[in-house]
PDB file of C-alpha atoms in Angstrom:
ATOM      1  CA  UNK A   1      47.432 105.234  46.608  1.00  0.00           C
ATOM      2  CA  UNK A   2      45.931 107.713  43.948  1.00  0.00           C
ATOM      3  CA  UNK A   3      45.596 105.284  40.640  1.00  0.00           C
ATOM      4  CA  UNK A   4      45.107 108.911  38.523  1.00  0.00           C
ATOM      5  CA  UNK A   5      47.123 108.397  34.816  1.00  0.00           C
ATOM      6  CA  UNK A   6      49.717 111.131  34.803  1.00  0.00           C
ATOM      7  CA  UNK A   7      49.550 112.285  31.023  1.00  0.00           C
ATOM      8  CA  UNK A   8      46.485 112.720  28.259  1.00  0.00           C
ATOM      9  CA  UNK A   9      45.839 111.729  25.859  1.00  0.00           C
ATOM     10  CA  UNK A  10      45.130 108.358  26.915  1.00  0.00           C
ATOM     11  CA  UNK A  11      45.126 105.588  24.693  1.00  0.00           C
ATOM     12  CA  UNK A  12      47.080 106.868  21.698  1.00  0.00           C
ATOM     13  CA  UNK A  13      49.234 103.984  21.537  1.00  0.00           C
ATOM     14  CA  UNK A  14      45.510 101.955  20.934  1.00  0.00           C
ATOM     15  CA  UNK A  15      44.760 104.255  18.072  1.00  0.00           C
ATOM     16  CA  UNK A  16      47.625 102.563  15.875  1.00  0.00           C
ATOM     17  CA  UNK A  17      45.700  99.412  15.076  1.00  0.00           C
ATOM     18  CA  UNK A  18      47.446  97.834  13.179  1.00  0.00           C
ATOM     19  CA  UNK A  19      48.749 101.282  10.943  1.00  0.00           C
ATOM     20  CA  UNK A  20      51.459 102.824  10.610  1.00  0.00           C
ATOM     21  CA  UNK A  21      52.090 104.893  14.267  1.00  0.00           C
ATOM     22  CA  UNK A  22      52.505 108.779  13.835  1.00  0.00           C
ATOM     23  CA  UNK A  23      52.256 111.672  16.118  1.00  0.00           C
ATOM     24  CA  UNK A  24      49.118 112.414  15.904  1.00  0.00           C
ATOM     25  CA  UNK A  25      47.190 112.815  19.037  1.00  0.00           C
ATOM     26  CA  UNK A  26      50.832 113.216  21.299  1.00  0.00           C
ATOM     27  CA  UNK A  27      51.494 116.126  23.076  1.00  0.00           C
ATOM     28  CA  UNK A  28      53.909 118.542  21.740  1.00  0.00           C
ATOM     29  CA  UNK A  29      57.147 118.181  23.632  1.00  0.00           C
ATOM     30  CA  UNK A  30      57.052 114.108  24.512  1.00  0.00           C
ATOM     31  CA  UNK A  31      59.633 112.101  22.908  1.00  0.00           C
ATOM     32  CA  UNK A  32      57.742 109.396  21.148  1.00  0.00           C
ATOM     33  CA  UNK A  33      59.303 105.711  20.818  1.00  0.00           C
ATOM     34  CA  UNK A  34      58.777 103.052  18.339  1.00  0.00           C
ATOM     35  CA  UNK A  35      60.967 100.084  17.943  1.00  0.00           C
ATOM     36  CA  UNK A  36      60.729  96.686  16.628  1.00  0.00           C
ATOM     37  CA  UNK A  37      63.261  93.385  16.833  1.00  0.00           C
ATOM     38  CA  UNK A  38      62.181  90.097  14.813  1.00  0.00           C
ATOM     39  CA  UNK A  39      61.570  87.672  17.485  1.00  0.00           C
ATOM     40  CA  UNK A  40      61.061  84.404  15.267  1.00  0.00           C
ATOM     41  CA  UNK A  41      62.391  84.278  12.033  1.00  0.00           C
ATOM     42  CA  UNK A  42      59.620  82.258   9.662  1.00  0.00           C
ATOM     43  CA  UNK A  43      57.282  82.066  12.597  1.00  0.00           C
ATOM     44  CA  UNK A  44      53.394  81.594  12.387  1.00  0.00           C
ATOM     45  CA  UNK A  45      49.922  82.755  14.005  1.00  0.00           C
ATOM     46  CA  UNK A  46      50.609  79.891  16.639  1.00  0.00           C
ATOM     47  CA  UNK A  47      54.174  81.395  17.500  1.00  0.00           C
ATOM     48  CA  UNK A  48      52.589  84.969  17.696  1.00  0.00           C
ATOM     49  CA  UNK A  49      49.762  84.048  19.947  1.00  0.00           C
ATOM     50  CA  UNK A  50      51.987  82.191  22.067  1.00  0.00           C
ATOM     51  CA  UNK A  51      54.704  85.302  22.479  1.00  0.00           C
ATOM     52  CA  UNK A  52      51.362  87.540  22.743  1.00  0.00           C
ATOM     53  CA  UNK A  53      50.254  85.484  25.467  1.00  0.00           C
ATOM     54  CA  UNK A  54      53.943  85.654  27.258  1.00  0.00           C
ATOM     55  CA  UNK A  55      53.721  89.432  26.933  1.00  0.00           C
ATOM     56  CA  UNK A  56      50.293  89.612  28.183  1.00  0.00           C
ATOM     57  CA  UNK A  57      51.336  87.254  31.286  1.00  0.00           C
ATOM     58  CA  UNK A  58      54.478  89.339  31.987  1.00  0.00           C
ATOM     59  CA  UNK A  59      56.734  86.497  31.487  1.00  0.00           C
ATOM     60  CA  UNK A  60      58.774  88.401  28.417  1.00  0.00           C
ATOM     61  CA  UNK A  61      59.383  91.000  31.310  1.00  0.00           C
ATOM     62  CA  UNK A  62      60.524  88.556  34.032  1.00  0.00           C
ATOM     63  CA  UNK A  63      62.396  87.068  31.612  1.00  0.00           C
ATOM     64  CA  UNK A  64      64.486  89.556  30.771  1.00  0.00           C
ATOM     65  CA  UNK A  65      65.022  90.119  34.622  1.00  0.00           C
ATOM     66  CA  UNK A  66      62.484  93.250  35.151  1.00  0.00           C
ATOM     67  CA  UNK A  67      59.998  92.623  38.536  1.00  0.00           C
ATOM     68  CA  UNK A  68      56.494  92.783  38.308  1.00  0.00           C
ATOM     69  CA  UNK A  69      54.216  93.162  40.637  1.00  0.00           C
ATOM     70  CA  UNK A  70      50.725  92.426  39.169  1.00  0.00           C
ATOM     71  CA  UNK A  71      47.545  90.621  40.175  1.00  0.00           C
ATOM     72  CA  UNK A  72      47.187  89.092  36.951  1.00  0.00           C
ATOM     73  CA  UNK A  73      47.772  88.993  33.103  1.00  0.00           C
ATOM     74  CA  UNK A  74      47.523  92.755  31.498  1.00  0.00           C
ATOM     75  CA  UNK A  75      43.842  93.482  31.199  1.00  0.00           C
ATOM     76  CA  UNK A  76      42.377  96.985  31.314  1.00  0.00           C
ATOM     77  CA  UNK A  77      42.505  98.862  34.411  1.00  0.00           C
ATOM     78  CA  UNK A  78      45.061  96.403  36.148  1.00  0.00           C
ATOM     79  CA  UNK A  79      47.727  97.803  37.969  1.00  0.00           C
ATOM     80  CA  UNK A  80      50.975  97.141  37.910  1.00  0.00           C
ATOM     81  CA  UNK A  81      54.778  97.960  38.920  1.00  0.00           C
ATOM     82  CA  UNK A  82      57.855  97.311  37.384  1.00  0.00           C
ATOM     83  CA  UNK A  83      60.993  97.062  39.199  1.00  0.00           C
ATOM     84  CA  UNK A  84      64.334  97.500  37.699  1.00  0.00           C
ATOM     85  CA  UNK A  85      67.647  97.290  39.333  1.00  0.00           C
ATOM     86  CA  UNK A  86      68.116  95.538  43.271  1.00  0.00           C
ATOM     87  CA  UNK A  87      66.752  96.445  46.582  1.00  0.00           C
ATOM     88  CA  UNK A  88      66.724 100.534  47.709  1.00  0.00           C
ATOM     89  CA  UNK A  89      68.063 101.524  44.292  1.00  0.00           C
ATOM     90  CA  UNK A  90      65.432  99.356  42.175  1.00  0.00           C
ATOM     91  CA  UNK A  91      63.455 102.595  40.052  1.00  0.00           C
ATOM     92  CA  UNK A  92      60.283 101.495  40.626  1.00  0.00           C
ATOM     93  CA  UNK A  93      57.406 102.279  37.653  1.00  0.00           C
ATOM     94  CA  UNK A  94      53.992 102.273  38.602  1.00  0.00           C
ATOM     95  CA  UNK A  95      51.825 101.752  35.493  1.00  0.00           C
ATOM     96  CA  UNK A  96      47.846 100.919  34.818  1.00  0.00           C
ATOM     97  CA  UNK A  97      46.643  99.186  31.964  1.00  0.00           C
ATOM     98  CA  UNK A  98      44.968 100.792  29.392  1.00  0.00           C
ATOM     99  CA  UNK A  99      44.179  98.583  26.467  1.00  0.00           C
ATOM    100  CA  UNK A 100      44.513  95.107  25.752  1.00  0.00           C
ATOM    101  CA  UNK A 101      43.905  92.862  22.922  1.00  0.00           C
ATOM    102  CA  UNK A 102      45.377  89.423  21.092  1.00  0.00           C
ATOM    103  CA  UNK A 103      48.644  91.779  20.356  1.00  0.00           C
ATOM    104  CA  UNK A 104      49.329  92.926  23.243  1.00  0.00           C
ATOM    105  CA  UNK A 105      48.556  95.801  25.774  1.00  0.00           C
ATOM    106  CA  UNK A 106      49.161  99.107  26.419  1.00  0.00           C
ATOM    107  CA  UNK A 107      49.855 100.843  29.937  1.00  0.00           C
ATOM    108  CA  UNK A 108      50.066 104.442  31.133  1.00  0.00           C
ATOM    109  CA  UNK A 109      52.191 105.933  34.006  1.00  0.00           C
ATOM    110  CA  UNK A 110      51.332 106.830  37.421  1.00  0.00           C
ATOM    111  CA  UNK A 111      52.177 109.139  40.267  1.00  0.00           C
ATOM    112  CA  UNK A 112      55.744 107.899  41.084  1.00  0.00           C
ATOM    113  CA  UNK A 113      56.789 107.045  37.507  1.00  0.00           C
ATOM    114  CA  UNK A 114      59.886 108.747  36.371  1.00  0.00           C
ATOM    115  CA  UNK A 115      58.071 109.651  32.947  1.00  0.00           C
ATOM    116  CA  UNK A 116      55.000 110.217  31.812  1.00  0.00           C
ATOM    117  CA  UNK A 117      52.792 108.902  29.149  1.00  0.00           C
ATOM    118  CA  UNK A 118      52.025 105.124  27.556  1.00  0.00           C
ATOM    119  CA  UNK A 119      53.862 102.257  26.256  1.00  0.00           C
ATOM    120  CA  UNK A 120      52.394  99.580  24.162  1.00  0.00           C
ATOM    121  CA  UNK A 121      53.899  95.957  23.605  1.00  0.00           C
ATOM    122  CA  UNK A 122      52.461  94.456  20.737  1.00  0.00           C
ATOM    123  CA  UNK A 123      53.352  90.849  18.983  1.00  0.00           C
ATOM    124  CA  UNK A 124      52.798  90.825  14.845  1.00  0.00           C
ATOM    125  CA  UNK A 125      53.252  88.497  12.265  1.00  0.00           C
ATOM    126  CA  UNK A 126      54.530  90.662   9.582  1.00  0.00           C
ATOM    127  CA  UNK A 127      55.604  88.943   6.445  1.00  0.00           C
ATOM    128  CA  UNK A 128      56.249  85.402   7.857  1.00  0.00           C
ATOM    129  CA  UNK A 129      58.343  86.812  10.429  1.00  0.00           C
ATOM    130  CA  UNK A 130      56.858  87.475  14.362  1.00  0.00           C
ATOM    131  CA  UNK A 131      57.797  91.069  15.649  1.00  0.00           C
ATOM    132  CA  UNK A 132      57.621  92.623  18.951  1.00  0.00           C
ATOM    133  CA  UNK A 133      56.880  96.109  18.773  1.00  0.00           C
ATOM    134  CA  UNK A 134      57.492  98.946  21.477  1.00  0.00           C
ATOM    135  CA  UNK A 135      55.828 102.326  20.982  1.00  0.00           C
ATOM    136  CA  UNK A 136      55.659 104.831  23.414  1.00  0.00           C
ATOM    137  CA  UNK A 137      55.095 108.742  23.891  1.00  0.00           C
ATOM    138  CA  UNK A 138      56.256 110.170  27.277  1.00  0.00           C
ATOM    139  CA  UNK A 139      58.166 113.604  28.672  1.00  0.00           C
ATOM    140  CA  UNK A 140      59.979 113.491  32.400  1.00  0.00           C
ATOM    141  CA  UNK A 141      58.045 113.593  35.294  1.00  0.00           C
ATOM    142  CA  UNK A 142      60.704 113.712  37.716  1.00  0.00           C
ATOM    143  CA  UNK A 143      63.519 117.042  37.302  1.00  0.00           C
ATOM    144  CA  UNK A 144      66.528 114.764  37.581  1.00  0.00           C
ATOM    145  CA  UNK A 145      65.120 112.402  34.866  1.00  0.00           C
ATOM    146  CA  UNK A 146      65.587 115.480  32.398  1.00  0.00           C
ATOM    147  CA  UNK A 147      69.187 115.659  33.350  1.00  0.00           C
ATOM    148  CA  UNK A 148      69.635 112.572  31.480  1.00  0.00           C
ATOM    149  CA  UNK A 149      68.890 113.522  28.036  1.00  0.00           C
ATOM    150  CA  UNK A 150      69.612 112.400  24.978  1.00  0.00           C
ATOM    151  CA  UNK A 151      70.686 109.045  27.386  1.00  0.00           C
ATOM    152  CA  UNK A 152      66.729 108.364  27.729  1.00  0.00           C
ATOM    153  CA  UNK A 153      66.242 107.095  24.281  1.00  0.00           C
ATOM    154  CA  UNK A 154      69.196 104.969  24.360  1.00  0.00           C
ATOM    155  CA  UNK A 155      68.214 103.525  27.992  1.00  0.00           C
ATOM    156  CA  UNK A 156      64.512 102.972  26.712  1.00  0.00           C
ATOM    157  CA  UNK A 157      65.974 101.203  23.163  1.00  0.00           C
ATOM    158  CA  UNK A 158      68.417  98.900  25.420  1.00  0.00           C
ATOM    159  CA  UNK A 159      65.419  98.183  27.455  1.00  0.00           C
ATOM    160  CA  UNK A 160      63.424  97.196  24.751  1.00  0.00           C
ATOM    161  CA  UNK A 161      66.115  95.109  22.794  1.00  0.00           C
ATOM    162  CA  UNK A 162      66.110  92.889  26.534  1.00  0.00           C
ATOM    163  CA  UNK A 163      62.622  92.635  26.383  1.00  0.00           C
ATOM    164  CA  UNK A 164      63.422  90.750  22.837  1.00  0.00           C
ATOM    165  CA  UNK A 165      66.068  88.498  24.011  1.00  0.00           C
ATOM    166  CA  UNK A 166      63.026  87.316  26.440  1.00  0.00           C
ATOM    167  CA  UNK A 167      60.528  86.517  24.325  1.00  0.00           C
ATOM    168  CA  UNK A 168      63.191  84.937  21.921  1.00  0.00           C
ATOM    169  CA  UNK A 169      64.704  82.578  24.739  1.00  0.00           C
ATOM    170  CA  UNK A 170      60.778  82.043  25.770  1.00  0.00           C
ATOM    171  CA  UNK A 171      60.375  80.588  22.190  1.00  0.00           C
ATOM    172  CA  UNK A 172      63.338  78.690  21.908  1.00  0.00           C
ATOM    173  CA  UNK A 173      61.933  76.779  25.091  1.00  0.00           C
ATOM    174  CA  UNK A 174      58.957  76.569  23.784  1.00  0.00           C
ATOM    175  CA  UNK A 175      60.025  75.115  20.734  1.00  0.00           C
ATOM    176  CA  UNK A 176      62.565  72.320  22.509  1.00  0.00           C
ATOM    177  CA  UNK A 177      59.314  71.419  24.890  1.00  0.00           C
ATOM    178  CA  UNK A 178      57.285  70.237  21.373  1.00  0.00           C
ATOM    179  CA  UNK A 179      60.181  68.719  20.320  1.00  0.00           C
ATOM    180  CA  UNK A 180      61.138  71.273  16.923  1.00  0.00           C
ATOM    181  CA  UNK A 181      64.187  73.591  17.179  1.00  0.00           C
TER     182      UNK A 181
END
């Protein structure tokens, strides 16, 4: 299978660090993405690491019921699929990681992606408060994906807001395992 990203620039979602994300560097024409849910309310380095970590091991995804098919934790230049929905009618998202650091990672799109471009998942601590942060700039790479429209941003902002409910339930069980609620 050809592992060839589908989109340039790569690695724009890197190029954040930390600041505040802009255009700059996305192709005219892709719709770019940023949300962020508070995961733990008064949370600390320790819970941010820990949700990091859960990110980076794709257990926020399986959590919130998404497949993965990976060989490992997100590291750069491992490949992995995401599978949403059940059997024939899963959509299936091939994806290779890109960047990766004690945040989070970022992945770009394949050949056989619906879209293209890169999504980042990043965990900050953000005035005593942990955050998970989704940003992502992409255009359709299949015709009947542009059919949906103004529906993509919704579907992508649903997506992202299940992702939350993960890592939130992840904490919470983390939390009742050490004993503090």
């Amino acid at each position: 299978m050809d592992d060839d990203l589908t989109y340039a620039p790569v690695g724009a979602t890197r190029q954040r660090a930390g600041a505040p994300w802009s255009r700059a560097g996305v192709p005219p024409g892709d719709r770019v993405l940023r949300v962020r849910h508070r995961v733990v309310r008064g949370g600390d380095e320790a819970a941010r690491a820990a949700l990091a970590d859960d990110v980076c091991a794709w257990r926020v995804h399986r959590t919130a019921g998404v497949r993965v098919r990976a060989d490992g934790a997100a590291a750069p230049g491992r490949r992995v699929v995401t599978l949403l929905g059940v059997g024939p009618v899963a959509l299936r998202a091939p994806c290779r990681v890109v960047w990766a650091d004690d945040e989070g990672f970022g992945y770009g799109t394949l050949r056989g992606h619906p879209f293209a471009g890169e999504e980042a998942f990043r965990v900050v601590l953000c005035d005593g408060d942990v955050w998970l942060e989704v940003e992502a700039y992409s255009h359709p790479a299949w015709p009947g994906v542009r059919l949906l429209g103004p529906l993509v941003p919704l579907g992508q902002r649903l997506y992202v807001r299940m992702l939350a409910r993960a890592a939130r339930r992840l904490h919470r069980a983390r939390q009742r395992r050490v004993g503090t609620a």
